[in-house]
Coordinates of C-alpha atoms in Angstrom, one line a residue:
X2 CA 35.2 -45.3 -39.8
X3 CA 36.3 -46.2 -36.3
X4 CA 35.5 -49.7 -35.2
X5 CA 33.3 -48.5 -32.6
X6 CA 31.1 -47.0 -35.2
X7 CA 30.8 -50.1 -36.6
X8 CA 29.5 -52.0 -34.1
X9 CA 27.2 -50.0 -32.9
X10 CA 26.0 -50.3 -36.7
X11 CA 26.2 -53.8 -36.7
X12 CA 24.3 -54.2 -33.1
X13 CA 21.6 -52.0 -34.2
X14 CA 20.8 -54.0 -37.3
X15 CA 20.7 -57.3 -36.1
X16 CA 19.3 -56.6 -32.3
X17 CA 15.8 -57.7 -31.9
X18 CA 13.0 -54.9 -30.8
X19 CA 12.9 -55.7 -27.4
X20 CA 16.7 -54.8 -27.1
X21 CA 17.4 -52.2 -29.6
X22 CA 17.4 -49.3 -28.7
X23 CA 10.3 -21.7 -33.8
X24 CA 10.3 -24.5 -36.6
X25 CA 6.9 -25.3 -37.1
X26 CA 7.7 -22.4 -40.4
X27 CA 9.9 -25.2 -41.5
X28 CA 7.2 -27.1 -42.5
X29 CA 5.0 -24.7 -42.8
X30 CA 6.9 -23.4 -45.5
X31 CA 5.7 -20.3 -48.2
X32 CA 2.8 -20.6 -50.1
X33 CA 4.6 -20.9 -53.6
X34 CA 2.4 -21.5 -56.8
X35 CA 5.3 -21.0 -59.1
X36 CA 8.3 -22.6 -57.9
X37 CA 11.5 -22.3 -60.4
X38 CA 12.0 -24.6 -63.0
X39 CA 14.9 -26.8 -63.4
X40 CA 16.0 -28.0 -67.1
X41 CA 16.3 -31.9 -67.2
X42 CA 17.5 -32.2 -70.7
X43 CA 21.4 -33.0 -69.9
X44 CA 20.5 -34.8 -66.9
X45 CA 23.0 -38.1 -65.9
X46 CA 19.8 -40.9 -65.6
X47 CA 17.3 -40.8 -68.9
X48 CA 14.1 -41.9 -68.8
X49 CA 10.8 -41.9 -70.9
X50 CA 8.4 -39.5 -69.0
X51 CA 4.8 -40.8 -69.2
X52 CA 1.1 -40.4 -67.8
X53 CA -1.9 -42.1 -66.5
X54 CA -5.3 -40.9 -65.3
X55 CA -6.0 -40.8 -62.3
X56 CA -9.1 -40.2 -60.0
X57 CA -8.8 -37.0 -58.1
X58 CA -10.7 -38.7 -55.0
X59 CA -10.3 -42.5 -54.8
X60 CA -12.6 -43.1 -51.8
X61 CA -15.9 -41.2 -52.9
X62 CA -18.4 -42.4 -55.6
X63 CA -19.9 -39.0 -55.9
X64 CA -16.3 -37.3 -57.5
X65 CA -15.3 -38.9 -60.6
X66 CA -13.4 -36.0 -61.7
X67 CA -9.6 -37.6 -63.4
X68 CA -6.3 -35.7 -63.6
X69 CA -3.1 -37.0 -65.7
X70 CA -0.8 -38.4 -63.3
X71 CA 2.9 -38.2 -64.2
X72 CA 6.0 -41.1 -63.8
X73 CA 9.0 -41.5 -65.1
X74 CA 10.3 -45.4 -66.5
X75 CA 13.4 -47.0 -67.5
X76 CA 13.2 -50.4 -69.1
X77 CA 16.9 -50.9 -70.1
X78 CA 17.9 -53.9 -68.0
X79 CA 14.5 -56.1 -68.5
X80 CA 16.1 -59.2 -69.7
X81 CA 12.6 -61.1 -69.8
X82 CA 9.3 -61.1 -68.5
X83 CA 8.3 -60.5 -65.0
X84 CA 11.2 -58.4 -63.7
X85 CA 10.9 -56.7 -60.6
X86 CA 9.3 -53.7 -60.4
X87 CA 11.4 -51.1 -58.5
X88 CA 9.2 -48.1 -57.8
X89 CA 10.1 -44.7 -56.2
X90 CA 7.3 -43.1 -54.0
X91 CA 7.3 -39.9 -55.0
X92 CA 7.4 -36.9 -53.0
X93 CA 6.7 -33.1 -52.3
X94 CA 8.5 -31.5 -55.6
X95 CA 9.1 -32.7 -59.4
X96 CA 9.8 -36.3 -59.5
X97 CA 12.6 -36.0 -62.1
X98 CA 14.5 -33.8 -59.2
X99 CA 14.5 -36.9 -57.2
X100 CA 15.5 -39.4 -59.9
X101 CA 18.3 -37.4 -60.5
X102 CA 18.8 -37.8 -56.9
X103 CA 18.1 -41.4 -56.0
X104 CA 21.3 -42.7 -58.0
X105 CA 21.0 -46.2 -55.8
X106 CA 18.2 -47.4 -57.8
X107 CA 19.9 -46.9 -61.1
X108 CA 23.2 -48.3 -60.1
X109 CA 21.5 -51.8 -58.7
X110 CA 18.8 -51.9 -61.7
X111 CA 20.9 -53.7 -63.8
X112 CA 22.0 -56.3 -61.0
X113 CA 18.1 -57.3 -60.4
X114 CA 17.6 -56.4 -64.3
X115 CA 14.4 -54.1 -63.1
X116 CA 11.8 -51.9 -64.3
X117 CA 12.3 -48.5 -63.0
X118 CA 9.3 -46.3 -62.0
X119 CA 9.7 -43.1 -60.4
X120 CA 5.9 -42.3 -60.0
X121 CA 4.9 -38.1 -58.9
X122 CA 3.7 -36.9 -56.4
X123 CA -0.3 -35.6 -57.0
X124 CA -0.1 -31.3 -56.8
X125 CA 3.3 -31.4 -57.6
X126 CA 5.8 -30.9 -60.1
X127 CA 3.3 -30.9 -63.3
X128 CA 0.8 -33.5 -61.9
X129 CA -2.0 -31.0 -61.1
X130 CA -5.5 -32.7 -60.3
X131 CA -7.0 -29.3 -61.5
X132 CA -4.8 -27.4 -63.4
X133 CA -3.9 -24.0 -62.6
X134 CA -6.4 -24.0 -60.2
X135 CA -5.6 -26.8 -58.1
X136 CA -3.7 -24.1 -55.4
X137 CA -6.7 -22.2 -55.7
X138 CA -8.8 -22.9 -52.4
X139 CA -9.6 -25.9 -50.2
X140 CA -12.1 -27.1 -52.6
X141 CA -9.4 -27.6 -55.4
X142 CA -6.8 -28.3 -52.5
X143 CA -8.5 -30.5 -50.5
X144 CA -7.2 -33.8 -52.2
X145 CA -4.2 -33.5 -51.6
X146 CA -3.7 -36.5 -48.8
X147 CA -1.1 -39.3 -48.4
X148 CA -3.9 -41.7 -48.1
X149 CA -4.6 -40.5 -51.6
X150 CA -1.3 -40.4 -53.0
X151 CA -0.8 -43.8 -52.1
X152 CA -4.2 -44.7 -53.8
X153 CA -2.5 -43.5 -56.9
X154 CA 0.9 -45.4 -56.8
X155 CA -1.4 -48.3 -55.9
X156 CA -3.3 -47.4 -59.2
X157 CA -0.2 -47.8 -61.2
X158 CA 1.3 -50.4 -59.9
X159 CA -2.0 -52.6 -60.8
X160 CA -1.5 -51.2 -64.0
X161 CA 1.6 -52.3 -65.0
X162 CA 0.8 -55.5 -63.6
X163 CA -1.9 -55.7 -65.8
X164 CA 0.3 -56.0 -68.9
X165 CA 1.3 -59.9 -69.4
X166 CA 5.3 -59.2 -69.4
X167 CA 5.0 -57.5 -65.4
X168 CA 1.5 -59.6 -64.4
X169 CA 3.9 -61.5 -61.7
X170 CA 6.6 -58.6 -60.9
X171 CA 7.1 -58.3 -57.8
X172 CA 7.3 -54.7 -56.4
X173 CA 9.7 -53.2 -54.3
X174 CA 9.1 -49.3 -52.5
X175 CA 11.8 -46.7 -52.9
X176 CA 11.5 -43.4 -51.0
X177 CA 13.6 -40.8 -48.6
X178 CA 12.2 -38.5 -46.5
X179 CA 8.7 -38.0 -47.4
X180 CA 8.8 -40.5 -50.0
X181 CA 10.1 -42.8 -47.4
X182 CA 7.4 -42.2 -45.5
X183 CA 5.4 -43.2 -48.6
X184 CA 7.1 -45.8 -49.1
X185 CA 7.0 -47.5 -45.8
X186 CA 3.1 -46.7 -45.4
X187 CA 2.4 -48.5 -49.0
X188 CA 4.0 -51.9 -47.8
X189 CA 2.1 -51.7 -44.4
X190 CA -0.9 -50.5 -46.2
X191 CA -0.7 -53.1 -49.3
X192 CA 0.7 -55.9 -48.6
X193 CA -0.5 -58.0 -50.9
X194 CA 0.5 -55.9 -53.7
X195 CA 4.4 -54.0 -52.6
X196 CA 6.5 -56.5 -51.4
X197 CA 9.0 -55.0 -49.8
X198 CA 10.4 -51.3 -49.1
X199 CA 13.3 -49.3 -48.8
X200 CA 12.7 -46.2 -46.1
X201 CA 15.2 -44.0 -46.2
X202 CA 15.7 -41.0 -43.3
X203 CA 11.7 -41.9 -43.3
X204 CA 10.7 -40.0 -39.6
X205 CA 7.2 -41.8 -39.9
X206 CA 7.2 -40.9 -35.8
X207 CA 7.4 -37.1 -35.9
X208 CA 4.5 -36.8 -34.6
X209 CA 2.4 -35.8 -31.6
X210 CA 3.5 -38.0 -28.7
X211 CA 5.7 -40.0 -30.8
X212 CA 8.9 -37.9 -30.4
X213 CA 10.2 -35.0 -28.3
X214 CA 9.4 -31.6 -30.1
X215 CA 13.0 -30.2 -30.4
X216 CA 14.8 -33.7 -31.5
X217 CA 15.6 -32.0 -35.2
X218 CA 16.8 -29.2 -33.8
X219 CA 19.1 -30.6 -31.4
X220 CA 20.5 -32.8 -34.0
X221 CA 21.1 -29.5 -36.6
X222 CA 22.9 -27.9 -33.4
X223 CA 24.9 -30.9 -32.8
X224 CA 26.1 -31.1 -36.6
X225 CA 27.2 -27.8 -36.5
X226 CA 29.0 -28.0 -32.7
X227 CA 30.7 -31.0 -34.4
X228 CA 32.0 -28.9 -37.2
X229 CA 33.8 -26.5 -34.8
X230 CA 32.5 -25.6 -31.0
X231 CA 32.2 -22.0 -31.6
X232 CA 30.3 -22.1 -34.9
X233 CA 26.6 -23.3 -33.4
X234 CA 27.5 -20.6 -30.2
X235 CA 28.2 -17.7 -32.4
X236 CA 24.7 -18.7 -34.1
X237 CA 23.5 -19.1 -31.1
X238 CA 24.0 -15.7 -30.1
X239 CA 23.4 -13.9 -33.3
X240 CA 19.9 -13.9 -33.1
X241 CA 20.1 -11.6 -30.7
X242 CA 22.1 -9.1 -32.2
X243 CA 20.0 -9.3 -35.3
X244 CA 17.1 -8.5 -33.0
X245 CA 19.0 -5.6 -31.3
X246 CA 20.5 -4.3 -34.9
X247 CA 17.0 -4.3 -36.7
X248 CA 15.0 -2.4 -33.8
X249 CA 15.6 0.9 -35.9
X250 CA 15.3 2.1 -39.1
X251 CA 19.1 2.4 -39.7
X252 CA 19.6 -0.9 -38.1
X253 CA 17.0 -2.7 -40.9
X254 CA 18.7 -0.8 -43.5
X255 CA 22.3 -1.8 -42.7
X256 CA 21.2 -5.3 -43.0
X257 CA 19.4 -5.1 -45.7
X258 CA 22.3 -3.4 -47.6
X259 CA 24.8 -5.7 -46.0
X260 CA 22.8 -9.2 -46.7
X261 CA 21.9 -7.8 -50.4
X262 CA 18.3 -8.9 -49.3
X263 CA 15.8 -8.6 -52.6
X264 CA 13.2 -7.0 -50.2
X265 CA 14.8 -4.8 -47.7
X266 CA 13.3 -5.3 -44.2
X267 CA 10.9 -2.7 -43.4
X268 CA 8.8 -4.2 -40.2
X269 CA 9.1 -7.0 -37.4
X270 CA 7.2 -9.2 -39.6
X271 CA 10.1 -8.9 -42.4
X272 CA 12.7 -9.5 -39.5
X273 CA 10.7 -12.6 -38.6
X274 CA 11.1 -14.0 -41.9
X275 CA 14.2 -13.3 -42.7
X276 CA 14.9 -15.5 -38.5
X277 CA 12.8 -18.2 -40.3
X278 CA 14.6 -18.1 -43.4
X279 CA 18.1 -18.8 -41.3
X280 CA 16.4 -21.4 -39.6
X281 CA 15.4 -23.1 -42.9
X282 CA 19.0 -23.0 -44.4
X283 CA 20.3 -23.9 -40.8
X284 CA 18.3 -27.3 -41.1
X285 CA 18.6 -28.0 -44.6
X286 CA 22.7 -27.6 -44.1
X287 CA 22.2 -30.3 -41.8
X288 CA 20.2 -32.6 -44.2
X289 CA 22.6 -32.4 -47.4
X290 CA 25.9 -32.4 -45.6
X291 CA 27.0 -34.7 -48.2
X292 CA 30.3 -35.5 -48.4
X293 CA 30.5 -34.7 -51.8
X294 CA 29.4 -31.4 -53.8
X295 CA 25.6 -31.7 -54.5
X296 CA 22.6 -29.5 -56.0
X297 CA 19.8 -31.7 -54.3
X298 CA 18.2 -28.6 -52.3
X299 CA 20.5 -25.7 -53.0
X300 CA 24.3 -26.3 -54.9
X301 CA 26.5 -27.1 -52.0
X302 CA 29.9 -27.8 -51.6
X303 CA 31.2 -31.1 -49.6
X304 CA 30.0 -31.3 -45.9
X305 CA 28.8 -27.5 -46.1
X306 CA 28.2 -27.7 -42.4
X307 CA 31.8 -27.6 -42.2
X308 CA 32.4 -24.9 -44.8
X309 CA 29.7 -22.6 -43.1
X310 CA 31.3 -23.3 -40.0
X311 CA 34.7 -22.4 -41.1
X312 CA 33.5 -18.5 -41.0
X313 CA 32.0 -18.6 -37.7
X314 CA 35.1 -19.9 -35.7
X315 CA 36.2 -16.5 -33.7
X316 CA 34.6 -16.6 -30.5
X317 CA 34.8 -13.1 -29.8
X318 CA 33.0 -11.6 -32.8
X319 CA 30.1 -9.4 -31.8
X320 CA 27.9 -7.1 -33.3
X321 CA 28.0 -6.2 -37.2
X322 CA 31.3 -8.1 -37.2
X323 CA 29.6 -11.2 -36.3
X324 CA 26.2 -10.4 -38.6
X325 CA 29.0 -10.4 -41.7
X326 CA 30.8 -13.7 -40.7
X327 CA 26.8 -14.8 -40.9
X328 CA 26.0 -13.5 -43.8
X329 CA 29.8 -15.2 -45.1
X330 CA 28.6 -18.6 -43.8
X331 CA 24.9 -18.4 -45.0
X332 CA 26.3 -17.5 -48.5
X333 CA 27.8 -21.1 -48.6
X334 CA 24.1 -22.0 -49.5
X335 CA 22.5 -19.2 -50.7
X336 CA 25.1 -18.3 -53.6
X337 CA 27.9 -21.2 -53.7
X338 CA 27.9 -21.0 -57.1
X339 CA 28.0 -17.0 -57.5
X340 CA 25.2 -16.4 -59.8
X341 CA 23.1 -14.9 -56.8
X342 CA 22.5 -11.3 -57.7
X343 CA 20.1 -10.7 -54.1
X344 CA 19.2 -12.6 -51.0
X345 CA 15.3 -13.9 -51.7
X346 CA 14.3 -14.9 -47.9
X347 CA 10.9 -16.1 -49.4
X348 CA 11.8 -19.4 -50.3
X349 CA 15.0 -21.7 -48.7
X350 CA 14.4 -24.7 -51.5
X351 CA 13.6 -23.5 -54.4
X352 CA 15.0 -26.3 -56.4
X353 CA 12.3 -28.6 -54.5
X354 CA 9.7 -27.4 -56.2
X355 CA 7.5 -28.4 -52.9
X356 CA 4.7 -25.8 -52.6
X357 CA 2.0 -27.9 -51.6
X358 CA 3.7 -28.9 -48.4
X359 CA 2.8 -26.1 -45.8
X360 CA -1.4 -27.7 -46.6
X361 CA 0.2 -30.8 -46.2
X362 CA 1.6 -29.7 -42.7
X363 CA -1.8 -27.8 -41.8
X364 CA -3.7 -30.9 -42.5
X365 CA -2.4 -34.0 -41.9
X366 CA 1.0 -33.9 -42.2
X367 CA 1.5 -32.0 -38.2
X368 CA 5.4 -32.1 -36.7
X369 CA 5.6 -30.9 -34.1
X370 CA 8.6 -28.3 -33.5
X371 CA 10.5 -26.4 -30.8
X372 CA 13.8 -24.9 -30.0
X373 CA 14.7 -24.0 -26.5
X374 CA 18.0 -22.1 -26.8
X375 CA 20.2 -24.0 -24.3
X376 CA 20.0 -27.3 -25.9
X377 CA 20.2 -26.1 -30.1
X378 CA 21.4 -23.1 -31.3
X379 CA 18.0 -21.6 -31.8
X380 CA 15.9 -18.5 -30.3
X381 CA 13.3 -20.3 -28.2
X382 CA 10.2 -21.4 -29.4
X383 CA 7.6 -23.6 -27.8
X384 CA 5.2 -25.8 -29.8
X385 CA 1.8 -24.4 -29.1
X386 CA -0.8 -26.3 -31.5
X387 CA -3.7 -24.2 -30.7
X388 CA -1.6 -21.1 -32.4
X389 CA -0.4 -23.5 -34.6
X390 CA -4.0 -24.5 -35.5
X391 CA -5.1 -20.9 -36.0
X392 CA -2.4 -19.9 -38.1
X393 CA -3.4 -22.8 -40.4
X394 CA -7.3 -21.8 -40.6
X395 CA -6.3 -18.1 -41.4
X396 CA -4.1 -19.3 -44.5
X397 CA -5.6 -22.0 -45.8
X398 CA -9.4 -22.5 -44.0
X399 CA -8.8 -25.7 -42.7
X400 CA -7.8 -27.7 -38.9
X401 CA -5.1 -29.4 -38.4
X402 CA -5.5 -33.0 -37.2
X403 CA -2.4 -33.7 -35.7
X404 CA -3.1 -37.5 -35.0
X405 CA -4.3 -38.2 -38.2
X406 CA -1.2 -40.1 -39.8
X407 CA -0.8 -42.5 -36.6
X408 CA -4.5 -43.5 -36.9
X409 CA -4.0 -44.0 -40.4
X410 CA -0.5 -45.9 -40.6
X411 CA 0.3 -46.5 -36.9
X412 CA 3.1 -44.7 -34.8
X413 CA 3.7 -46.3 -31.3
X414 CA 2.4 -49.8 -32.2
X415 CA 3.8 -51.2 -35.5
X416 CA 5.2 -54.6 -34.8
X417 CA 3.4 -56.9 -37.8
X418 CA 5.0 -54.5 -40.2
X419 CA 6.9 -56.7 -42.3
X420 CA 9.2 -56.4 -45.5
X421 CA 10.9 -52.6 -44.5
X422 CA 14.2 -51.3 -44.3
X423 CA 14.6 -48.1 -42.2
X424 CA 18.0 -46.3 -43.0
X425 CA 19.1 -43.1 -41.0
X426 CA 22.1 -41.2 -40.6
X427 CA 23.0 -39.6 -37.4
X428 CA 24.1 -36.8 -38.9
X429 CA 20.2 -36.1 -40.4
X430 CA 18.3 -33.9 -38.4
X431 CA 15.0 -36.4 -39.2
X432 CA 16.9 -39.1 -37.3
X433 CA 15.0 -37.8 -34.2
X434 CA 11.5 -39.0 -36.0
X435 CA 13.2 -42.0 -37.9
X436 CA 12.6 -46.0 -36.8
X437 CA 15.9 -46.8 -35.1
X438 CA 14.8 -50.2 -33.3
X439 CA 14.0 -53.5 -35.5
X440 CA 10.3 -53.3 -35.3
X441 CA 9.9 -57.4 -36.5
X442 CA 11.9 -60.2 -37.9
X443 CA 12.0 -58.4 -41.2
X444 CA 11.2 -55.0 -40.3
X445 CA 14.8 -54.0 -39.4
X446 CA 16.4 -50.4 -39.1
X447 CA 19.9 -49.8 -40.4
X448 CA 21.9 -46.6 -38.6
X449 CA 24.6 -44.9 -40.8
X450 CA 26.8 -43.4 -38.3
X451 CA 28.1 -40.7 -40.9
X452 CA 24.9 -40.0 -42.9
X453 CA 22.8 -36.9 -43.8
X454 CA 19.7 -37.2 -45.1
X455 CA 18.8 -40.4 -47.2
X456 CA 22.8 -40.3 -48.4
X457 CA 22.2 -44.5 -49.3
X458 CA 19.3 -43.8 -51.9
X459 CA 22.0 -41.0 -53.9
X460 CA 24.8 -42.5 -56.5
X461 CA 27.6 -44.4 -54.8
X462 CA 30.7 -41.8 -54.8
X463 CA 34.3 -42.2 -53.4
X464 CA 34.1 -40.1 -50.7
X465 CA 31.3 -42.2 -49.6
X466 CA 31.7 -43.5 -45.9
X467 CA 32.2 -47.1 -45.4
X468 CA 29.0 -47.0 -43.2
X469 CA 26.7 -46.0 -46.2
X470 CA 28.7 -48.6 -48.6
X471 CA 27.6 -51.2 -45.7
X472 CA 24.1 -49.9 -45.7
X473 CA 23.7 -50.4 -49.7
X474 CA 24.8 -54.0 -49.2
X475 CA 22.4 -54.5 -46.7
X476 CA 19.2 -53.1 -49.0
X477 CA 20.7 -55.6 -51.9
X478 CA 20.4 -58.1 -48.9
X479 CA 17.2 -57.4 -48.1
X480 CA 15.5 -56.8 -51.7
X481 CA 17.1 -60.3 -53.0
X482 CA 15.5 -62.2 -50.4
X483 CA 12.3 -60.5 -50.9
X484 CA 11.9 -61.0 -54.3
X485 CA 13.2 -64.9 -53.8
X486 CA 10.6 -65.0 -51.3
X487 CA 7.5 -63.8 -53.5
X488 CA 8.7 -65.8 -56.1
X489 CA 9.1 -68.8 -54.2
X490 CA 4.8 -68.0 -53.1
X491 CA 3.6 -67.8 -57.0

């Protein structure tokens, strides 16, 4: 890394607040009740998967309806009692996807010799508050909250601290993305019962009034300009061809043969999708351009950005020629490992297993999103919330409160948080949304200059950039001088 990078780094760590410095389908996502299934047997981290009940609503006296919530624990490197408690937030998809993917815990457990919890997420992966019906309508739906998410991990943790051998662990918050969110909010939440977190690519300000609409999709434009100049231009422009080439019958057809699309397009409203669906891949490029291969949201090779880009390089291509060299770069995610037999444009993560997220995003969880064309590689699309709103009550019966999360956790004003790491890469499109200024003395934010999308929380690798190596030291920093800290107050 050039030494330019790492000063900036460096400055941004240690400077003090005063001195540091169409994608609303993204979230909004398909309605999936029955996401695929991934096989965990000959996964690399093992684990004893157990459950706890839980209250479906944690607020109201009148509900006292319980669900089995599920977490995963690893004991192996308790030498005695007490050890910390190192506990991963879960997010939107099954919570053995992301211990397979949070590598950084594993690898430090046995230096702090820690309890690992990697607690789910209620409504998803198999922690259903009611069953095969919990997708059913609002009623079944309607618990599904942050507020009481974190009620749950709260739940746990008292718990296992009610067990003599963890009564005075102190706990320490893993998440990324989501679960960083999670993470940060259940330190600035509880306090007195998580005493530290680790946030990674956390964008906790993506919200109304917090951060300019099209920040994620300037970032995913700037990934793939960096990759080669012409690549984000030629996407740039081939949304208008695909426009122009689907306006007839034959036109729909030719792309449907030529993408091998599992539902040929047979109206705007298909064409719209399949836009979306490019949009989706576009962006989630952008988040795992790991610079390793990695199956985290589809199998990729190392920085796919670049491999995608690598088709897209001729200036001059126009027309069907250009739609192939598309469909030649898209295919670096949608079939990298050959087994594709069609193009499903229903579903760009299906390996997330996240299909409560677009209520999430119609309830509480509102990102705002726009492209404008000049500045991104995107058709335009301005952020309307009213349409926004609308589309939510049609599909789901419900309005969108946009500020909800800042009122609950704070946006704009969070200066006695305390105890938080904030990692982001630049290269992560969440960046934009992401705490990039120390916010307090101990509330610091940590940049990784060549980082996609919570790249410190995955398994240390050689091909790792010396800024995430840097980063990792700084969480072991941070989480030793918490925990001295808690035990030096009991």
């Amino acid at each position: 890394m050039e030494l330019r990078y790492i000063l900036l780094f460096i400055f941004l760590v240690f400077c003090e607040p005063s001195t540091q410095y169409r994608f609303s389908q993204k979230f909004r996502g398909n309605y999936q009740k029955h996401p695929r299934v991934q096989n965990f047997e000959s996964a690399k981290y093992k684990y004893e998967i157990k459950t706890i009940d839980m209250p479906v609503d944690h607020f109201s006296f009148s509900v006292s309806n319980t669900f089995k919530l599920r977490y995963l624990v690893n004991n192996t490197w308790q030498k005695a009692e007490n050890p910390p408690i190192f506990f991963y937030t879960g997010n939107e998809g099954n919570i053995e996807t992301f211990a397979q993917n949070t590598g950084f815990m594993w690898e430090i457990a046995p230096e702090f010799e820690a309890l690992l919890i990697f607690a789910e997420h209620r409504y998803y992966g198999e922690s259903m508050p009611y069953g095969n019906k919990s997708y059913a309508d609002t009623n079944h739906l309607g618990y599904l909250t942050s507020q009481q998410a974190l009620a749950d991990y709260i739940d746990l943790i008292q718990y296992l601290r009610s067990k003599s051998e963890y009564k005075q662990s102190p706990v320490i918050a893993f998440g990324g993305s989501y679960g960083g969110m999670l993470s940060a909010w259940i330190r600035m939440k509880y306090p007195h019962i998580v005493q530290g977190a680790i946030a990674s690519s956390a964008p906790i300000l993506q919200f109304t009034g917090s951060v300019e609409c099209d920040s994620f999709a300037r970032i995913v434009s700037l990934d793939f300009k960096a990759a080669d100049p012409n690549c984000a231009e030629l996407i740039r422009k081939s949304w208008g061809v695909i426009t122009n080439i689907t306006s007839t019958d034959e036109g729909k057809k030719w792309l449907s043969d030529n993408w091998e699309l599992c539902q040929p397009l047979k109206n705007t409203n298909d064409v719209e999708q399949l836009k979306a669906y490019l949009e989706d891949v576009y962006g989630n490029l952008a988040m795992a351009n790991y610079p390793y291969e990695a199956s985290f949201l589809a199998p990729l090779p190392a920085y796919p950005v670049n491999v995608v880009c690598s088709h897209l390089t001729n200036e001059s291509l126009t027309g069907t020629e250009l739609l192939l060299a598309v469909q030649n770069a898209v295919n670096v995610y949608t079939n990298y490992t050959g087994e594709m037999k069609c193009l499903d444009v229903n579903n760009s993560t299906p390996l997330l297993d996240a299909g409560g997220w677009p209520f999430q995003s119609c309830t509480e969880m509102v990102m705002p999103m726009c492209t404008n064309g000049v500045n991104d590689m995107f058709e335009p699309h301005s952020w309307n919330f009213d349409e926004y709103s609308k589309d939510c009550e049609k599909q789901f019966s419900v309005k969108p409160q946009p500020n909800l999360a800042c009122e609950q956790y704070g946006c704009e004003r969070l200066s006695t948080a305390t105890n938080i790491v904030f990692s982001n890469g630049l290269m992560d499109p969440w960046a934009g949304g992401g705490v990039i200024r120390n916010l307090s003395a101990s509330a610091v934010a940590i940049i990784i200059p060549e980082g996609a999308h919570h790249l410190d929380l995955r398994a240390s690798n050689p091909s790792d950039p010396f800024s995430v190596v840097l980063a990792r030291s700084f969480h072991r920093s941070f989480i030793k001088q918490w925990i001295t800290d808690y035990s030096k107050n009991e």
